[in-house]
mmCIF file of C-alpha atoms in Angstrom:
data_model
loop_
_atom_site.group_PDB
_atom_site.id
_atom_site.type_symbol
_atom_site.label_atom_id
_atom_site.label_comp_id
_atom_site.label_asym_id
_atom_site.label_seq_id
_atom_site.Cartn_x
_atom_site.Cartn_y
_atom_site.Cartn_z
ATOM 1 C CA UNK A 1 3.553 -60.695 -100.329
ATOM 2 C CA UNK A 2 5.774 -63.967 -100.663
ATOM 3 C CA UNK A 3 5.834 -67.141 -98.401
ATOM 4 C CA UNK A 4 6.192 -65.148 -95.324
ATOM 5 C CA UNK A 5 3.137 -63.153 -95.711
ATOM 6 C CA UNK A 6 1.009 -66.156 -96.422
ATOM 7 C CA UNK A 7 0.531 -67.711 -92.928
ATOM 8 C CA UNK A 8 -0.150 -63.502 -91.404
ATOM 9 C CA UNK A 9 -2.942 -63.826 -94.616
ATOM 10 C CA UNK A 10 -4.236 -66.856 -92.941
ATOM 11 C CA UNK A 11 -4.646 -65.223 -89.581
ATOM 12 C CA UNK A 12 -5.961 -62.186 -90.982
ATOM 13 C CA UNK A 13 -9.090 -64.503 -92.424
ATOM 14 C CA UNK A 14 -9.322 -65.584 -88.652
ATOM 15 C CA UNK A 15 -9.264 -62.461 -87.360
ATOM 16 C CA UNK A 16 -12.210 -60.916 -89.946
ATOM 17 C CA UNK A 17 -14.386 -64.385 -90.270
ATOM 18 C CA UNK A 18 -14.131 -65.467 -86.333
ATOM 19 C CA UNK A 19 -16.973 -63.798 -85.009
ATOM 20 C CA UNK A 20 -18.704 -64.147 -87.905
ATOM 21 C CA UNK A 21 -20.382 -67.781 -87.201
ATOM 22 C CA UNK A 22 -19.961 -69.515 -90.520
ATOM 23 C CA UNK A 23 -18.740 -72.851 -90.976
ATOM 24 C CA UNK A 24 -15.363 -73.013 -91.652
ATOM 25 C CA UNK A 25 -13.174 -75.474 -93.249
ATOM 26 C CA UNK A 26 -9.707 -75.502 -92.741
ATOM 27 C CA UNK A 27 -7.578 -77.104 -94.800
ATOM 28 C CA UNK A 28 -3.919 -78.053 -94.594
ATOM 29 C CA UNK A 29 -0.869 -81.274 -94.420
ATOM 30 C CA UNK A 30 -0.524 -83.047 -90.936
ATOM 31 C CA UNK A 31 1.728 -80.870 -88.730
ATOM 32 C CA UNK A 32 0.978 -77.616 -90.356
ATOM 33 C CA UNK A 33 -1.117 -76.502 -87.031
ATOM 34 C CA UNK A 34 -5.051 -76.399 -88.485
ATOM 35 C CA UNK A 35 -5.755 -77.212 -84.702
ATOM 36 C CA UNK A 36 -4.575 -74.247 -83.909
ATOM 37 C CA UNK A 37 -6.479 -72.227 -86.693
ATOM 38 C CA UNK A 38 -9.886 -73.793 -85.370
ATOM 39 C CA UNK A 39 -8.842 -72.522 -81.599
ATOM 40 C CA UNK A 40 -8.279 -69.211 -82.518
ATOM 41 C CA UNK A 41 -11.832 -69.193 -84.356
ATOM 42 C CA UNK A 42 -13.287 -70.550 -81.446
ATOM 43 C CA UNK A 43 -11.357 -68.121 -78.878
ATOM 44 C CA UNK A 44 -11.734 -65.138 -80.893
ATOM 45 C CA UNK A 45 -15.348 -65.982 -81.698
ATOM 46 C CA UNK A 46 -19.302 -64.686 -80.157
ATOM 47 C CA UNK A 47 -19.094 -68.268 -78.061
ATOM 48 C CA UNK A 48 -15.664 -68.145 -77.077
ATOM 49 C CA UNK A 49 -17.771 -68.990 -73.474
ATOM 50 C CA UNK A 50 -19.262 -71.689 -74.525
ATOM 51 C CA UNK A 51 -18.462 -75.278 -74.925
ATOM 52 C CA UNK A 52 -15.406 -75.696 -77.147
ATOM 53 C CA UNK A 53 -15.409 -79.952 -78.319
ATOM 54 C CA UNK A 54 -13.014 -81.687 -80.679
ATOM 55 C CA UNK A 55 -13.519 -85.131 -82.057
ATOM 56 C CA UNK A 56 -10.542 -87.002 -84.700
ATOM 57 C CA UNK A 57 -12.980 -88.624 -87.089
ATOM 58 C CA UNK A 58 -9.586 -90.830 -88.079
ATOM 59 C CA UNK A 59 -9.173 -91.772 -84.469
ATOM 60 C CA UNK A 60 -12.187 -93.848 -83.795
ATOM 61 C CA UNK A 61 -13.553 -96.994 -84.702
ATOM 62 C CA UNK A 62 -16.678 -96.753 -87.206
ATOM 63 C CA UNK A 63 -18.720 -98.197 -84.645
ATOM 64 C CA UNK A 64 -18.253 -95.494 -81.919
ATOM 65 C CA UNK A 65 -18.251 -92.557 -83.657
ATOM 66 C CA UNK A 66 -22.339 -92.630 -84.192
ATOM 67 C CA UNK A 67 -22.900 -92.959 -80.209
ATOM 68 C CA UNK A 68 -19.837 -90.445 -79.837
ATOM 69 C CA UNK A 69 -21.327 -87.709 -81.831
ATOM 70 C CA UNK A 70 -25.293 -88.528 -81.347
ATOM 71 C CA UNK A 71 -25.393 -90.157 -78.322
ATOM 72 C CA UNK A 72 -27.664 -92.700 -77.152
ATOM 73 C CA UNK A 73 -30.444 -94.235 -74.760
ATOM 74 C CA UNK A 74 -30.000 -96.774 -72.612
ATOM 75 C CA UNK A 75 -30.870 -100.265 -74.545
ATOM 76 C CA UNK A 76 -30.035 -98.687 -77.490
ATOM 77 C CA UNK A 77 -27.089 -101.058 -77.946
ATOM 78 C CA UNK A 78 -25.185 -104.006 -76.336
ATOM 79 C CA UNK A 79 -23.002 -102.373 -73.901
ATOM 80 C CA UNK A 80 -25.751 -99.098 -73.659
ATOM 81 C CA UNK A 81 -25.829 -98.926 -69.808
ATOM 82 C CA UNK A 82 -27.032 -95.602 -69.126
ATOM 83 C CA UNK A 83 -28.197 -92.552 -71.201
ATOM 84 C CA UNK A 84 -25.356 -90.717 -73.174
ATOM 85 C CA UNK A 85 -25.641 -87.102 -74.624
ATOM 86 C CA UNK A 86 -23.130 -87.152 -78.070
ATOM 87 C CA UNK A 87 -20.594 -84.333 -78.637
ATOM 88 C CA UNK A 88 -23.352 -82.632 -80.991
ATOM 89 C CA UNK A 89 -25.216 -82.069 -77.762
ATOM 90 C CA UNK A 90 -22.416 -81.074 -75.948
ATOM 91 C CA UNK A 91 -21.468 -78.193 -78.305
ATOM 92 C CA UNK A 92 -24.495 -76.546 -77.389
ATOM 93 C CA UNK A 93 -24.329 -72.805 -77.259
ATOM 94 C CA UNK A 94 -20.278 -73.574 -78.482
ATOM 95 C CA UNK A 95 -18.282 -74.492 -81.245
ATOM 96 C CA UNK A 96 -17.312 -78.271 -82.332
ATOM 97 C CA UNK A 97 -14.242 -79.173 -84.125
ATOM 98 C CA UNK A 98 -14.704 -82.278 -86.806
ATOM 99 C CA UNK A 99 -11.414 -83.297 -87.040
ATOM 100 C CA UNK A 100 -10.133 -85.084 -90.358
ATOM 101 C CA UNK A 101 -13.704 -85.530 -91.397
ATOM 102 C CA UNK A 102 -13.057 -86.768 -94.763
ATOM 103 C CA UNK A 103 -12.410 -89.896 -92.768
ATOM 104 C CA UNK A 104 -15.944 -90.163 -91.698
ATOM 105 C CA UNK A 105 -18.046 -92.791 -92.458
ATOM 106 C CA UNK A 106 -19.888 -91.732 -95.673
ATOM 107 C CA UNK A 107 -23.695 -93.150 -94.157
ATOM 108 C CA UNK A 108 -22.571 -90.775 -91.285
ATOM 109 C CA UNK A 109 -22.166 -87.942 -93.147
ATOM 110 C CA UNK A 110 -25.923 -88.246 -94.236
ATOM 111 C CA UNK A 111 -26.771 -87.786 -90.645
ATOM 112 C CA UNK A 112 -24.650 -85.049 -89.720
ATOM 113 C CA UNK A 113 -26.040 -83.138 -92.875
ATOM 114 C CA UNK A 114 -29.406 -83.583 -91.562
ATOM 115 C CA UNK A 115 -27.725 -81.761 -87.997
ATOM 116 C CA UNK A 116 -26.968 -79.403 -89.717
ATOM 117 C CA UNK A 117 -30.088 -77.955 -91.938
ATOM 118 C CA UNK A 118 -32.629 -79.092 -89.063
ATOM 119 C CA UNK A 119 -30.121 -78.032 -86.200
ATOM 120 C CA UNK A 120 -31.532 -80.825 -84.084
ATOM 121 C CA UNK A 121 -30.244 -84.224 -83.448
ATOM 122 C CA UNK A 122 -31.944 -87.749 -82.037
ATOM 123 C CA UNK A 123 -29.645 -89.920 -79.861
ATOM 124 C CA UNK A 124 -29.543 -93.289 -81.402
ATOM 125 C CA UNK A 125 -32.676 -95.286 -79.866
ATOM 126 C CA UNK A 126 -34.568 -92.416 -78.597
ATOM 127 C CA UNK A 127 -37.635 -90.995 -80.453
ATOM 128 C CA UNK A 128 -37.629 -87.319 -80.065
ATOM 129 C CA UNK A 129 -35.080 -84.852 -81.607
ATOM 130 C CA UNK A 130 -32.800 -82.543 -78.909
ATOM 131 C CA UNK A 131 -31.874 -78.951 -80.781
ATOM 132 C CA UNK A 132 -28.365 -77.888 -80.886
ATOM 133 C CA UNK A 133 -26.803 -74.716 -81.506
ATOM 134 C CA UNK A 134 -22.931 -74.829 -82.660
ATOM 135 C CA UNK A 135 -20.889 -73.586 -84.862
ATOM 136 C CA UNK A 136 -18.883 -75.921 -86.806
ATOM 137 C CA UNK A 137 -15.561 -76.223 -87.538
ATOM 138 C CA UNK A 138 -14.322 -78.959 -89.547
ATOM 139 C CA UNK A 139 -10.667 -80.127 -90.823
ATOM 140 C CA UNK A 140 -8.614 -82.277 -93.247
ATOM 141 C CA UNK A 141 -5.380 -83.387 -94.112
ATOM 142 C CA UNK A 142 -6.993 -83.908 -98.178
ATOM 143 C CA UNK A 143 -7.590 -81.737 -100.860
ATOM 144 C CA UNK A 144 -11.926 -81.721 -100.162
ATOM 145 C CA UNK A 145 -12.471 -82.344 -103.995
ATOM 146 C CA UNK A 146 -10.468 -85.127 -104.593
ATOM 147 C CA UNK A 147 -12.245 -86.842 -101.430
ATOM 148 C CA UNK A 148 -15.798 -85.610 -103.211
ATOM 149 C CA UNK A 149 -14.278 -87.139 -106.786
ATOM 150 C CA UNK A 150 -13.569 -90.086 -104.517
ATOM 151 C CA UNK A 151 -16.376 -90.870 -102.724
ATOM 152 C CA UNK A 152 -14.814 -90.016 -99.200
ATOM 153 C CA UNK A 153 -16.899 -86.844 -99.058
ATOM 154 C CA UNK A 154 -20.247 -86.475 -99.943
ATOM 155 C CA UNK A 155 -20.790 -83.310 -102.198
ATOM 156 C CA UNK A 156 -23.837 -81.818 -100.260
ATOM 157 C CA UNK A 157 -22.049 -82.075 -97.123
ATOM 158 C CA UNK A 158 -18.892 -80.661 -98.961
ATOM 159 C CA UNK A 159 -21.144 -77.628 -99.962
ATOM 160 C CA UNK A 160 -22.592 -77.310 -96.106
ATOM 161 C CA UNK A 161 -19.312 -77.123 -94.321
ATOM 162 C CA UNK A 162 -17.250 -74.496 -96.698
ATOM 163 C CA UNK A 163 -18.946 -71.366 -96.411
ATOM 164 C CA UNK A 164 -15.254 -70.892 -95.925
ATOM 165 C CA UNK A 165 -12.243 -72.412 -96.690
ATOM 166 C CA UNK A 166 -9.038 -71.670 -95.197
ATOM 167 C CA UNK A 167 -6.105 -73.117 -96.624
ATOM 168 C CA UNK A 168 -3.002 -74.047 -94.002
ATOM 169 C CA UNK A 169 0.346 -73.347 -95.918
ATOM 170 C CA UNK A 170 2.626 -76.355 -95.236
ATOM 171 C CA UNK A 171 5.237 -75.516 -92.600
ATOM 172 C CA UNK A 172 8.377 -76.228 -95.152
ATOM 173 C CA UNK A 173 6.783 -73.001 -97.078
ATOM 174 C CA UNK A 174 6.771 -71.090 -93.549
ATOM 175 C CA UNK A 175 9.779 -71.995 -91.574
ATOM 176 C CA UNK A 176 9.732 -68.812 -89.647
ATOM 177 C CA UNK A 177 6.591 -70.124 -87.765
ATOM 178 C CA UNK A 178 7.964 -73.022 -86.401
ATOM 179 C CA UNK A 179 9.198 -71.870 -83.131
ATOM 180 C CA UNK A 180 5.858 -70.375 -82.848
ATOM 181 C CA UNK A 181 4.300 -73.111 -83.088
ATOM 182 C CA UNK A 182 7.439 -75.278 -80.967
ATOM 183 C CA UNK A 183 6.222 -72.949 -78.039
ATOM 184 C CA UNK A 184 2.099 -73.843 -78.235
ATOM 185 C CA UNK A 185 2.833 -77.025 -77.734
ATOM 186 C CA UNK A 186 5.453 -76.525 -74.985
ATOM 187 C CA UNK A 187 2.455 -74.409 -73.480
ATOM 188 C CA UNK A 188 -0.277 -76.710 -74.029
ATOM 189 C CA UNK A 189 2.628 -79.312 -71.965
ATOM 190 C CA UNK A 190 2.910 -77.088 -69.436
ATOM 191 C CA UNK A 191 -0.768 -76.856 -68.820
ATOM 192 C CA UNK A 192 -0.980 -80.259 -69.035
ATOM 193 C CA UNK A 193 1.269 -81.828 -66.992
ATOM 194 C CA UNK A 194 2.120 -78.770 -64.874
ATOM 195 C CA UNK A 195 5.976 -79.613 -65.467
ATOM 196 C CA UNK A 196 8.450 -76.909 -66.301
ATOM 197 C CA UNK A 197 10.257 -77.381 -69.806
ATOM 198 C CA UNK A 198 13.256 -75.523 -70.690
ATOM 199 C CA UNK A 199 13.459 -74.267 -73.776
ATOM 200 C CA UNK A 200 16.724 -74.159 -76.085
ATOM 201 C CA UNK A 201 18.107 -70.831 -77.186
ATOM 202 C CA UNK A 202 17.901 -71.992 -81.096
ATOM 203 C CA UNK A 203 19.928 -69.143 -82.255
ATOM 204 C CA UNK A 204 22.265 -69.850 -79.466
ATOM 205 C CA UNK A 205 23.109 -73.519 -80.304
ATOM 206 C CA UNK A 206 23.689 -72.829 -83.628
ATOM 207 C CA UNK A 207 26.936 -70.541 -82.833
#
């Protein structure tokens, strides 16, 4: 079908897989819109009602992202002021997006796996598990087997979070989608900031 067709491939996996509630792994280079491939699953999916939570794993510092995606008692920590339910807990009944996971902190990744075959999680200094019900969505800018090969990824995890794979084409293989995707994020600004933006006729400026 050519370059064109590969990106209306991608959302035809979307389209069959959303409602399926499999983990999904999408795949793809920075910029080519992966973010957008996990909302549509979400929006076109059985919990599309639900909670819908994102987390970068490359955004925060080691020692936040445990209380940030398992939460955490009061005590449990210096600075632990009050009880705190993590994002697993708040994707109950929803979907969660792991964002650039490969960047997670390997000892992490041995507690999310246990998440996810006990589908239950224990804020960090409490003694009783919570259960959770989410389906997951996770993301990276790497090829998945090189971070296995590498020790960024570990392999049991790897096998947990790709019932399905969708790869992203990069955008310089799809240049007919970039307006499209120039105008989600012009919405998403709009919504935002509730500012108009005016938008440049490109086929205009080019005469």
């Amino acid at each position: 079908l050519g370059r064109a067709a590969s990106m209306q491939r991608v959302m035809e996996t979307v389209a069959a897989v959303a409602d399926a509630d499999v983990t999904v792994l999408v795949v793809g280079e920075s910029g080519t819109g992966k973010e957008l491939i996990a909302n549509a699953l979400h929006e076109r999916s059985r919990r599309r009602d639900g909670p819908w939570v994102k987390i970068n794993c490359a955004a925060l510092p080691k020692d936040l992202i445990e209380s940030e995606l398992f939460g955490h008692v009061r005590g449990a920590f210096t600075g632990a002021t009050v009880d705190k339910a993590g994002l697993l807990e708040e994707a109950h009944g929803g979907s969660l997006l792991l964002d650039e996971i490969t960047e997670m902190p390997v000892d992490l990744q041995a507690k999310l796996l246990r998440v996810l075959e006990d589908r239950s999680v224990r804020r960090l200094g409490e003694g009783k598990s919570t259960s959770v019900d989410f389906r997951l969505i996770s993301s990276t800018n790497r090829s998945p087997e090189a971070a296995v090969r590498e020790g960024r990824l570990r392999q049991d995890l790897y096998f947990r979070i790709n019932t399905l794979t969708i790869e992203v084409p990069p955008l310089r293989e799809r240049r007919e989608d970039i307006p499209i995707l120039v105008r989600a994020f012009l919405d998403r600004y709009r919504a935002k900031h509730a500012r108009p933006v005016h938008e440049v006729d490109a086929e205009a400026y080019r005469r």
